Amino acid sequence: MRLDKFLSQQLGISRNDVGRELRAELVTVDNEVIKTGAYKLKPDQQVAYDGTILQQLNGPRYFMLNKPQGYVCSTDDPSNPTILYFIDEPVAHKLHSAGRLDIDTTGLVLLTDDGQWSHRITSPKHHCEKTYLVTLEHPISGDIEEKFLAGIQLNGEKTLTKPAQLEIIEPQIVRLTISEGRYHQVKRMFAAVGNYVVELHRERIGEINLDPALGAGEYRALADSEINSIQMPRL
């Protein structure tokens, strides 16, 4: 990678501003002052700006976050705090969520800078399963499992939802697994059968389960096995 591109990403400034910092001799590579932005960086070289070491990015990154309520799954929002508040990583603004959660929904969010990988999660043709723990306003009736398995007619939709697996844990707490991602789908499915979602918590995306060791607002890098589980579409 060119030095000026790397510095622009790391410092969040334009290439022109990078040139000014280089001319001011504020940038070193392996402790040697470099003044040209065309300098080609190697992965093992150490770059510093004004004495502060900047970390190079070696390939795409993959994280899981236990999202709390009150945060939106975007990189920039003028009205609400975003999930990037919790991510202490270089160039965090380059990360995006692979499948968003509403501001009041909690649980598993996957973040990456690998667009092809996230597409395998979000693309409807891959049918990537997601599992949610749902707290309801009213006790659920016994025939709802069969209705969800047959497909639900959502308000304003022309087609039924794909078969969804419903597990009743308590009269007002259920676990729901869906394989598509229509707008506010879980909330609308329960609304269609006369109930209301009080709390919604995502537990799983594909084969990746939310790490129980992560508290609200905590995150960790994905293991190779978790990353590779998304590599092929689910049939």
PDB file of N, CA, C and O in Angstrom, residues 160-232:
ATOM      1  N   LEU A 160     -46.147 -15.117   1.705  1.00  0.00           N
ATOM      2  CA  LEU A 160     -45.932 -15.566   3.074  1.00  0.00           C
ATOM      3  C   LEU A 160     -44.446 -15.541   3.407  1.00  0.00           C
ATOM      4  O   LEU A 160     -43.586 -15.640   2.529  1.00  0.00           O
ATOM      5  N   THR A 161     -44.145 -15.434   4.681  1.00  0.00           N
ATOM      6  CA  THR A 161     -42.754 -15.587   5.108  1.00  0.00           C
ATOM      7  C   THR A 161     -42.327 -17.029   4.887  1.00  0.00           C
ATOM      8  O   THR A 161     -43.155 -17.941   4.804  1.00  0.00           O
ATOM      9  N   LYS A 162     -41.033 -17.237   4.784  1.00  0.00           N
ATOM     10  CA  LYS A 162     -40.511 -18.597   4.691  1.00  0.00           C
ATOM     11  C   LYS A 162     -40.751 -19.321   6.015  1.00  0.00           C
ATOM     12  O   LYS A 162     -40.903 -18.682   7.058  1.00  0.00           O
ATOM     13  N   PRO A 163     -40.804 -20.647   6.006  1.00  0.00           N
ATOM     14  CA  PRO A 163     -41.033 -21.400   7.249  1.00  0.00           C
ATOM     15  C   PRO A 163     -40.065 -20.969   8.346  1.00  0.00           C
ATOM     16  O   PRO A 163     -38.864 -20.834   8.118  1.00  0.00           O
ATOM     17  N   ALA A 164     -40.598 -20.718   9.536  1.00  0.00           N
ATOM     18  CA  ALA A 164     -39.807 -20.286  10.684  1.00  0.00           C
ATOM     19  C   ALA A 164     -40.018 -21.254  11.830  1.00  0.00           C
ATOM     20  O   ALA A 164     -41.131 -21.740  12.052  1.00  0.00           O
ATOM     21  N   GLN A 165     -38.936 -21.527  12.555  1.00  0.00           N
ATOM     22  CA  GLN A 165     -39.005 -22.467  13.677  1.00  0.00           C
ATOM     23  C   GLN A 165     -39.222 -21.699  14.971  1.00  0.00           C
ATOM     24  O   GLN A 165     -38.462 -20.787  15.290  1.00  0.00           O
ATOM     25  N   LEU A 166     -40.267 -22.079  15.698  1.00  0.00           N
ATOM     26  CA  LEU A 166     -40.612 -21.408  16.948  1.00  0.00           C
ATOM     27  C   LEU A 166     -40.525 -22.403  18.102  1.00  0.00           C
ATOM     28  O   LEU A 166     -41.097 -23.488  18.041  1.00  0.00           O
ATOM     29  N   GLU A 167     -39.785 -22.031  19.124  1.00  0.00           N
ATOM     30  CA  GLU A 167     -39.661 -22.851  20.331  1.00  0.00           C
ATOM     31  C   GLU A 167     -40.222 -22.056  21.509  1.00  0.00           C
ATOM     32  O   GLU A 167     -39.744 -20.963  21.806  1.00  0.00           O
ATOM     33  N   ILE A 168     -41.233 -22.597  22.152  1.00  0.00           N
ATOM     34  CA  ILE A 168     -41.842 -21.922  23.295  1.00  0.00           C
ATOM     35  C   ILE A 168     -41.064 -22.283  24.555  1.00  0.00           C
ATOM     36  O   ILE A 168     -41.002 -23.448  24.944  1.00  0.00           O
ATOM     37  N   ILE A 169     -40.443 -21.301  25.175  1.00  0.00           N
ATOM     38  CA  ILE A 169     -39.662 -21.511  26.394  1.00  0.00           C
ATOM     39  C   ILE A 169     -40.533 -21.284  27.618  1.00  0.00           C
ATOM     40  O   ILE A 169     -40.551 -22.087  28.549  1.00  0.00           O
ATOM     41  N   GLU A 170     -41.242 -20.183  27.625  1.00  0.00           N
ATOM     42  CA  GLU A 170     -42.242 -19.847  28.635  1.00  0.00           C
ATOM     43  C   GLU A 170     -43.425 -19.252  27.900  1.00  0.00           C
ATOM     44  O   GLU A 170     -43.310 -18.918  26.708  1.00  0.00           O
ATOM     45  N   PRO A 171     -44.578 -19.089  28.541  1.00  0.00           N
ATOM     46  CA  PRO A 171     -45.741 -18.556  27.823  1.00  0.00           C
ATOM     47  C   PRO A 171     -45.479 -17.245  27.094  1.00  0.00           C
ATOM     48  O   PRO A 171     -46.074 -16.989  26.035  1.00  0.00           O
ATOM     49  N   GLN A 172     -44.563 -16.413  27.609  1.00  0.00           N
ATOM     50  CA  GLN A 172     -44.303 -15.123  26.974  1.00  0.00           C
ATOM     51  C   GLN A 172     -42.856 -14.987  26.495  1.00  0.00           C
ATOM     52  O   GLN A 172     -42.423 -13.896  26.119  1.00  0.00           O
ATOM     53  N   ILE A 173     -42.111 -16.084  26.485  1.00  0.00           N
ATOM     54  CA  ILE A 173     -40.732 -16.077  25.986  1.00  0.00           C
ATOM     55  C   ILE A 173     -40.562 -17.211  24.990  1.00  0.00           C
ATOM     56  O   ILE A 173     -40.830 -18.377  25.313  1.00  0.00           O
ATOM     57  N   VAL A 174     -40.126 -16.861  23.773  1.00  0.00           N
ATOM     58  CA  VAL A 174     -39.960 -17.871  22.730  1.00  0.00           C
ATOM     59  C   VAL A 174     -38.614 -17.668  22.046  1.00  0.00           C
ATOM     60  O   VAL A 174     -37.992 -16.606  22.144  1.00  0.00           O
ATOM     61  N   ARG A 175     -38.180 -18.708  21.342  1.00  0.00           N
ATOM     62  CA  ARG A 175     -36.972 -18.622  20.516  1.00  0.00           C
ATOM     63  C   ARG A 175     -37.410 -18.828  19.067  1.00  0.00           C
ATOM     64  O   ARG A 175     -38.052 -19.836  18.743  1.00  0.00           O
ATOM     65  N   LEU A 176     -37.069 -17.875  18.211  1.00  0.00           N
ATOM     66  CA  LEU A 176     -37.519 -17.909  16.820  1.00  0.00           C
ATOM     67  C   LEU A 176     -36.323 -17.927  15.883  1.00  0.00           C
ATOM     68  O   LEU A 176     -35.396 -17.136  16.031  1.00  0.00           O
ATOM     69  N   THR A 177     -36.359 -18.847  14.899  1.00  0.00           N
ATOM     70  CA  THR A 177     -35.317 -18.933  13.886  1.00  0.00           C
ATOM     71  C   THR A 177     -35.936 -18.660  12.523  1.00  0.00           C
ATOM     72  O   THR A 177     -36.881 -19.335  12.118  1.00  0.00           O
ATOM     73  N   ILE A 178     -35.401 -17.657  11.824  1.00  0.00           N
ATOM     74  CA  ILE A 178     -35.878 -17.300  10.492  1.00  0.00           C
ATOM     75  C   ILE A 178     -34.718 -17.385   9.505  1.00  0.00           C
ATOM     76  O   ILE A 178     -33.552 -17.379   9.898  1.00  0.00           O
ATOM     77  N   SER A 179     -35.046 -17.465   8.217  1.00  0.00           N
ATOM     78  CA  SER A 179     -33.989 -17.590   7.201  1.00  0.00           C
ATOM     79  C   SER A 179     -34.096 -16.503   6.147  1.00  0.00           C
ATOM     80  O   SER A 179     -33.583 -16.647   5.038  1.00  0.00           O
ATOM     81  N   GLU A 180     -34.766 -15.423   6.471  1.00  0.00           N
ATOM     82  CA  GLU A 180     -34.830 -14.268   5.583  1.00  0.00           C
ATOM     83  C   GLU A 180     -34.785 -13.010   6.441  1.00  0.00           C
ATOM     84  O   GLU A 180     -34.777 -13.102   7.671  1.00  0.00           O
ATOM     85  N   GLY A 181     -34.745 -11.857   5.804  1.00  0.00           N
ATOM     86  CA  GLY A 181     -34.580 -10.630   6.574  1.00  0.00           C
ATOM     87  C   GLY A 181     -35.464  -9.506   6.085  1.00  0.00           C
ATOM     88  O   GLY A 181     -34.978  -8.453   5.677  1.00  0.00           O
ATOM     89  N   ARG A 182     -36.760  -9.721   6.132  1.00  0.00           N
ATOM     90  CA  ARG A 182     -37.680  -8.658   5.732  1.00  0.00           C
ATOM     91  C   ARG A 182     -37.683  -7.545   6.780  1.00  0.00           C
ATOM     92  O   ARG A 182     -37.299  -7.754   7.930  1.00  0.00           O
ATOM     93  N   TYR A 183     -38.149  -6.397   6.383  1.00  0.00           N
ATOM     94  CA  TYR A 183     -38.147  -5.222   7.244  1.00  0.00           C
ATOM     95  C   TYR A 183     -38.920  -5.493   8.538  1.00  0.00           C
ATOM     96  O   TYR A 183     -40.098  -5.852   8.497  1.00  0.00           O
ATOM     97  N   HIS A 184     -38.227  -5.346   9.689  1.00  0.00           N
ATOM     98  CA  HIS A 184     -38.839  -5.557  11.007  1.00  0.00           C
ATOM     99  C   HIS A 184     -39.604  -6.883  11.067  1.00  0.00           C
ATOM    100  O   HIS A 184     -40.673  -6.978  11.657  1.00  0.00           O
ATOM    101  N   GLN A 185     -39.014  -7.912  10.460  1.00  0.00           N
ATOM    102  CA  GLN A 185     -39.761  -9.150  10.246  1.00  0.00           C
ATOM    103  C   GLN A 185     -40.268  -9.797  11.523  1.00  0.00           C
ATOM    104  O   GLN A 185     -41.432 -10.192  11.601  1.00  0.00           O
ATOM    105  N   VAL A 186     -39.417  -9.939  12.521  1.00  0.00           N
ATOM    106  CA  VAL A 186     -39.830 -10.645  13.739  1.00  0.00           C
ATOM    107  C   VAL A 186     -40.997  -9.914  14.408  1.00  0.00           C
ATOM    108  O   VAL A 186     -42.004 -10.534  14.779  1.00  0.00           O
ATOM    109  N   LYS A 187     -40.875  -8.622  14.553  1.00  0.00           N
ATOM    110  CA  LYS A 187     -41.939  -7.842  15.187  1.00  0.00           C
ATOM    111  C   LYS A 187     -43.238  -7.939  14.395  1.00  0.00           C
ATOM    112  O   LYS A 187     -44.332  -8.065  14.967  1.00  0.00           O
ATOM    113  N   ARG A 188     -43.136  -7.896  13.064  1.00  0.00           N
ATOM    114  CA  ARG A 188     -44.326  -7.948  12.221  1.00  0.00           C
ATOM    115  C   ARG A 188     -44.963  -9.335  12.215  1.00  0.00           C
ATOM    116  O   ARG A 188     -46.184  -9.464  12.081  1.00  0.00           O
ATOM    117  N   MET A 189     -44.144 -10.382  12.348  1.00  0.00           N
ATOM    118  CA  MET A 189     -44.698 -11.738  12.395  1.00  0.00           C
ATOM    119  C   MET A 189     -45.590 -11.916  13.624  1.00  0.00           C
ATOM    120  O   MET A 189     -46.691 -12.467  13.539  1.00  0.00           O
ATOM    121  N   PHE A 190     -45.110 -11.439  14.770  1.00  0.00           N
ATOM    122  CA  PHE A 190     -45.915 -11.587  15.980  1.00  0.00           C
ATOM    123  C   PHE A 190     -47.113 -10.641  15.968  1.00  0.00           C
ATOM    124  O   PHE A 190     -48.183 -10.987  16.466  1.00  0.00           O
ATOM    125  N   ALA A 191     -46.940  -9.468  15.368  1.00  0.00           N
ATOM    126  CA  ALA A 191     -48.078  -8.565  15.241  1.00  0.00           C
ATOM    127  C   ALA A 191     -49.175  -9.195  14.389  1.00  0.00           C
ATOM    128  O   ALA A 191     -50.373  -9.000  14.649  1.00  0.00           O
ATOM    129  N   ALA A 192     -48.776  -9.979  13.382  1.00  0.00           N
ATOM    130  CA  ALA A 192     -49.738 -10.615  12.495  1.00  0.00           C
ATOM    131  C   ALA A 192     -50.582 -11.677  13.196  1.00  0.00           C
ATOM    132  O   ALA A 192     -51.666 -12.022  12.725  1.00  0.00           O
ATOM    133  N   VAL A 193     -50.072 -12.179  14.328  1.00  0.00           N
ATOM    134  CA  VAL A 193     -50.843 -13.180  15.090  1.00  0.00           C
ATOM    135  C   VAL A 193     -51.373 -12.574  16.383  1.00  0.00           C
ATOM    136  O   VAL A 193     -51.716 -13.295  17.325  1.00  0.00           O
ATOM    137  N   GLY A 194     -51.442 -11.247  16.435  1.00  0.00           N
ATOM    138  CA  GLY A 194     -52.074 -10.558  17.547  1.00  0.00           C
ATOM    139  C   GLY A 194     -51.247 -10.417  18.800  1.00  0.00           C
ATOM    140  O   GLY A 194     -51.798 -10.293  19.899  1.00  0.00           O
ATOM    141  N   ASN A 195     -49.919 -10.397  18.668  1.00  0.00           N
ATOM    142  CA  ASN A 195     -49.063 -10.232  19.843  1.00  0.00           C
ATOM    143  C   ASN A 195     -48.111  -9.058  19.609  1.00  0.00           C
ATOM    144  O   ASN A 195     -48.081  -8.464  18.537  1.00  0.00           O
ATOM    145  N   TYR A 196     -47.314  -8.748  20.631  1.00  0.00           N
ATOM    146  CA  TYR A 196     -46.429  -7.587  20.559  1.00  0.00           C
ATOM    147  C   TYR A 196     -45.087  -7.952  21.179  1.00  0.00           C
ATOM    148  O   TYR A 196     -45.028  -8.540  22.258  1.00  0.00           O
ATOM    149  N   VAL A 197     -43.995  -7.620  20.457  1.00  0.00           N
ATOM    150  CA  VAL A 197     -42.648  -7.908  20.932  1.00  0.00           C
ATOM    151  C   VAL A 197     -42.225  -6.847  21.938  1.00  0.00           C
ATOM    152  O   VAL A 197     -42.162  -5.657  21.618  1.00  0.00           O
ATOM    153  N   VAL A 198     -41.925  -7.293  23.160  1.00  0.00           N
ATOM    154  CA  VAL A 198     -41.473  -6.388  24.218  1.00  0.00           C
ATOM    155  C   VAL A 198     -39.952  -6.264  24.196  1.00  0.00           C
ATOM    156  O   VAL A 198     -39.404  -5.165  24.315  1.00  0.00           O
ATOM    157  N   GLU A 199     -39.267  -7.395  24.046  1.00  0.00           N
ATOM    158  CA  GLU A 199     -37.808  -7.394  23.965  1.00  0.00           C
ATOM    159  C   GLU A 199     -37.379  -8.376  22.887  1.00  0.00           C
ATOM    160  O   GLU A 199     -37.990  -9.436  22.714  1.00  0.00           O
ATOM    161  N   LEU A 200     -36.299  -8.009  22.164  1.00  0.00           N
ATOM    162  CA  LEU A 200     -35.793  -8.845  21.082  1.00  0.00           C
ATOM    163  C   LEU A 200     -34.275  -8.907  21.184  1.00  0.00           C
ATOM    164  O   LEU A 200     -33.610  -7.877  21.252  1.00  0.00           O
ATOM    165  N   HIS A 201     -33.751 -10.137  21.191  1.00  0.00           N
ATOM    166  CA  HIS A 201     -32.320 -10.357  21.404  1.00  0.00           C
ATOM    167  C   HIS A 201     -31.838 -11.406  20.404  1.00  0.00           C
ATOM    168  O   HIS A 201     -32.319 -12.541  20.409  1.00  0.00           O
ATOM    169  N   ARG A 202     -30.882 -11.024  19.526  1.00  0.00           N
ATOM    170  CA  ARG A 202     -30.378 -11.990  18.552  1.00  0.00           C
ATOM    171  C   ARG A 202     -29.271 -12.839  19.168  1.00  0.00           C
ATOM    172  O   ARG A 202     -28.311 -12.327  19.722  1.00  0.00           O
ATOM    173  N   GLU A 203     -29.427 -14.154  19.011  1.00  0.00           N
ATOM    174  CA  GLU A 203     -28.488 -15.112  19.599  1.00  0.00           C
ATOM    175  C   GLU A 203     -27.538 -15.740  18.575  1.00  0.00           C
ATOM    176  O   GLU A 203     -26.436 -16.157  18.929  1.00  0.00           O
ATOM    177  N   ARG A 204     -27.977 -15.829  17.315  1.00  0.00           N
ATOM    178  CA  ARG A 204     -27.194 -16.606  16.348  1.00  0.00           C
ATOM    179  C   ARG A 204     -27.371 -16.039  14.946  1.00  0.00           C
ATOM    180  O   ARG A 204     -28.453 -15.579  14.575  1.00  0.00           O
ATOM    181  N   ILE A 205     -26.276 -16.082  14.157  1.00  0.00           N
ATOM    182  CA  ILE A 205     -26.297 -15.806  12.727  1.00  0.00           C
ATOM    183  C   ILE A 205     -25.571 -16.953  12.046  1.00  0.00           C
ATOM    184  O   ILE A 205     -24.380 -17.161  12.289  1.00  0.00           O
ATOM    185  N   GLY A 206     -26.262 -17.705  11.206  1.00  0.00           N
ATOM    186  CA  GLY A 206     -25.652 -18.880  10.587  1.00  0.00           C
ATOM    187  C   GLY A 206     -25.190 -19.847  11.658  1.00  0.00           C
ATOM    188  O   GLY A 206     -25.970 -20.254  12.518  1.00  0.00           O
ATOM    189  N   GLU A 207     -23.913 -20.203  11.630  1.00  0.00           N
ATOM    190  CA  GLU A 207     -23.347 -21.102  12.637  1.00  0.00           C
ATOM    191  C   GLU A 207     -22.634 -20.340  13.753  1.00  0.00           C
ATOM    192  O   GLU A 207     -21.983 -20.952  14.609  1.00  0.00           O
ATOM    193  N   ILE A 208     -22.739 -19.021  13.736  1.00  0.00           N
ATOM    194  CA  ILE A 208     -22.040 -18.199  14.722  1.00  0.00           C
ATOM    195  C   ILE A 208     -22.999 -17.826  15.848  1.00  0.00           C
ATOM    196  O   ILE A 208     -24.003 -17.154  15.624  1.00  0.00           O
ATOM    197  N   ASN A 209     -22.679 -18.274  17.058  1.00  0.00           N
ATOM    198  CA  ASN A 209     -23.481 -17.972  18.240  1.00  0.00           C
ATOM    199  C   ASN A 209     -22.847 -16.841  19.038  1.00  0.00           C
ATOM    200  O   ASN A 209     -21.616 -16.727  19.105  1.00  0.00           O
ATOM    201  N   LEU A 210     -23.683 -16.006  19.631  1.00  0.00           N
ATOM    202  CA  LEU A 210     -23.175 -14.946  20.491  1.00  0.00           C
ATOM    203  C   LEU A 210     -22.410 -15.562  21.660  1.00  0.00           C
ATOM    204  O   LEU A 210     -22.914 -16.433  22.367  1.00  0.00           O
ATOM    205  N   ASP A 211     -21.194 -15.109  21.858  1.00  0.00           N
ATOM    206  CA  ASP A 211     -20.344 -15.612  22.935  1.00  0.00           C
ATOM    207  C   ASP A 211     -20.952 -15.215  24.281  1.00  0.00           C
ATOM    208  O   ASP A 211     -21.116 -14.025  24.571  1.00  0.00           O
ATOM    209  N   PRO A 212     -21.296 -16.204  25.141  1.00  0.00           N
ATOM    210  CA  PRO A 212     -21.907 -15.880  26.431  1.00  0.00           C
ATOM    211  C   PRO A 212     -20.975 -15.115  27.367  1.00  0.00           C
ATOM    212  O   PRO A 212     -21.430 -14.537  28.357  1.00  0.00           O
ATOM    213  N   ALA A 213     -19.675 -15.095  27.042  1.00  0.00           N
ATOM    214  CA  ALA A 213     -18.724 -14.367  27.883  1.00  0.00           C
ATOM    215  C   ALA A 213     -18.742 -12.864  27.602  1.00  0.00           C
ATOM    216  O   ALA A 213     -18.157 -12.090  28.369  1.00  0.00           O
ATOM    217  N   LEU A 214     -19.401 -12.453  26.519  1.00  0.00           N
ATOM    218  CA  LEU A 214     -19.441 -11.037  26.162  1.00  0.00           C
ATOM    219  C   LEU A 214     -20.599 -10.341  26.866  1.00  0.00           C
ATOM    220  O   LEU A 214     -21.767 -10.694  26.667  1.00  0.00           O
ATOM    221  N   GLY A 215     -20.283  -9.337  27.673  1.00  0.00           N
ATOM    222  CA  GLY A 215     -21.316  -8.518  28.270  1.00  0.00           C
ATOM    223  C   GLY A 215     -21.836  -7.509  27.257  1.00  0.00           C
ATOM    224  O   GLY A 215     -21.287  -7.360  26.159  1.00  0.00           O
ATOM    225  N   ALA A 216     -22.896  -6.804  27.598  1.00  0.00           N
ATOM    226  CA  ALA A 216     -23.456  -5.799  26.705  1.00  0.00           C
ATOM    227  C   ALA A 216     -22.399  -4.745  26.373  1.00  0.00           C
ATOM    228  O   ALA A 216     -21.751  -4.195  27.267  1.00  0.00           O
ATOM    229  N   GLY A 217     -22.192  -4.499  25.087  1.00  0.00           N
ATOM    230  CA  GLY A 217     -21.204  -3.528  24.649  1.00  0.00           C
ATOM    231  C   GLY A 217     -19.806  -4.092  24.465  1.00  0.00           C
ATOM    232  O   GLY A 217     -18.905  -3.369  24.039  1.00  0.00           O
ATOM    233  N   GLU A 218     -19.609  -5.374  24.752  1.00  0.00           N
ATOM    234  CA  GLU A 218     -18.292  -5.991  24.579  1.00  0.00           C
ATOM    235  C   GLU A 218     -18.221  -6.706  23.231  1.00  0.00           C
ATOM    236  O   GLU A 218     -19.233  -7.141  22.686  1.00  0.00           O
ATOM    237  N   TYR A 219     -17.001  -6.840  22.712  1.00  0.00           N
ATOM    238  CA  TYR A 219     -16.815  -7.493  21.414  1.00  0.00           C
ATOM    239  C   TYR A 219     -15.534  -8.309  21.430  1.00  0.00           C
ATOM    240  O   TYR A 219     -14.693  -8.165  22.316  1.00  0.00           O
ATOM    241  N   ARG A 220     -15.386  -9.165  20.436  1.00  0.00           N
ATOM    242  CA  ARG A 220     -14.161  -9.925  20.238  1.00  0.00           C
ATOM    243  C   ARG A 220     -14.007 -10.270  18.766  1.00  0.00           C
ATOM    244  O   ARG A 220     -14.977 -10.232  17.994  1.00  0.00           O
ATOM    245  N   ALA A 221     -12.778 -10.613  18.373  1.00  0.00           N
ATOM    246  CA  ALA A 221     -12.534 -11.075  17.011  1.00  0.00           C
ATOM    247  C   ALA A 221     -13.141 -12.463  16.823  1.00  0.00           C
ATOM    248  O   ALA A 221     -13.206 -13.266  17.765  1.00  0.00           O
ATOM    249  N   LEU A 222     -13.598 -12.738  15.625  1.00  0.00           N
ATOM    250  CA  LEU A 222     -14.118 -14.067  15.329  1.00  0.00           C
ATOM    251  C   LEU A 222     -12.984 -15.067  15.177  1.00  0.00           C
ATOM    252  O   LEU A 222     -11.899 -14.738  14.692  1.00  0.00           O
ATOM    253  N   ALA A 223     -13.243 -16.296  15.596  1.00  0.00           N
ATOM    254  CA  ALA A 223     -12.298 -17.386  15.368  1.00  0.00           C
ATOM    255  C   ALA A 223     -12.344 -17.781  13.894  1.00  0.00           C
ATOM    256  O   ALA A 223     -13.326 -17.532  13.194  1.00  0.00           O
ATOM    257  N   ASP A 224     -11.262 -18.407  13.418  1.00  0.00           N
ATOM    258  CA  ASP A 224     -11.213 -18.825  12.016  1.00  0.00           C
ATOM    259  C   ASP A 224     -12.385 -19.727  11.664  1.00  0.00           C
ATOM    260  O   ASP A 224     -12.956 -19.630  10.576  1.00  0.00           O
ATOM    261  N   SER A 225     -12.747 -20.622  12.587  1.00  0.00           N
ATOM    262  CA  SER A 225     -13.856 -21.540  12.314  1.00  0.00           C
ATOM    263  C   SER A 225     -15.173 -20.780  12.135  1.00  0.00           C
ATOM    264  O   SER A 225     -16.015 -21.159  11.313  1.00  0.00           O
ATOM    265  N   GLU A 226     -15.350 -19.703  12.890  1.00  0.00           N
ATOM    266  CA  GLU A 226     -16.558 -18.891  12.766  1.00  0.00           C
ATOM    267  C   GLU A 226     -16.566 -18.145  11.438  1.00  0.00           C
ATOM    268  O   GLU A 226     -17.598 -18.084  10.753  1.00  0.00           O
ATOM    269  N   ILE A 227     -15.426 -17.587  11.069  1.00  0.00           N
ATOM    270  CA  ILE A 227     -15.328 -16.879   9.790  1.00  0.00           C
ATOM    271  C   ILE A 227     -15.607 -17.825   8.641  1.00  0.00           C
ATOM    272  O   ILE A 227     -16.412 -17.530   7.751  1.00  0.00           O
ATOM    273  N   ASN A 228     -14.986 -18.999   8.683  1.00  0.00           N
ATOM    274  CA  ASN A 228     -15.121 -19.952   7.571  1.00  0.00           C
ATOM    275  C   ASN A 228     -16.515 -20.555   7.480  1.00  0.00           C
ATOM    276  O   ASN A 228     -16.910 -21.034   6.416  1.00  0.00           O
ATOM    277  N   SER A 229     -17.261 -20.523   8.566  1.00  0.00           N
ATOM    278  CA  SER A 229     -18.627 -21.074   8.530  1.00  0.00           C
ATOM    279  C   SER A 229     -19.548 -20.277   7.618  1.00  0.00           C
ATOM    280  O   SER A 229     -20.590 -20.763   7.201  1.00  0.00           O
ATOM    281  N   ILE A 230     -19.158 -19.065   7.292  1.00  0.00           N
ATOM    282  CA  ILE A 230     -19.965 -18.211   6.424  1.00  0.00           C
ATOM    283  C   ILE A 230     -19.486 -18.267   4.973  1.00  0.00           C
ATOM    284  O   ILE A 230     -20.088 -17.713   4.082  1.00  0.00           O
ATOM    285  N   GLN A 231     -18.405 -18.980   4.729  1.00  0.00           N
ATOM    286  CA  GLN A 231     -17.803 -18.957   3.401  1.00  0.00           C
ATOM    287  C   GLN A 231     -18.684 -19.556   2.314  1.00  0.00           C
ATOM    288  O   GLN A 231     -18.661 -19.120   1.181  1.00  0.00           O
ATOM    289  N   MET A 232     -19.465 -20.569   2.646  1.00  0.00           N
ATOM    290  CA  MET A 232     -20.316 -21.211   1.650  1.00  0.00           C
ATOM    291  C   MET A 232     -21.773 -20.963   1.993  1.00  0.00           C
ATOM    292  O   MET A 232     -22.163 -20.995   3.152  1.00  0.00           O
TER     293      MET A 232
END
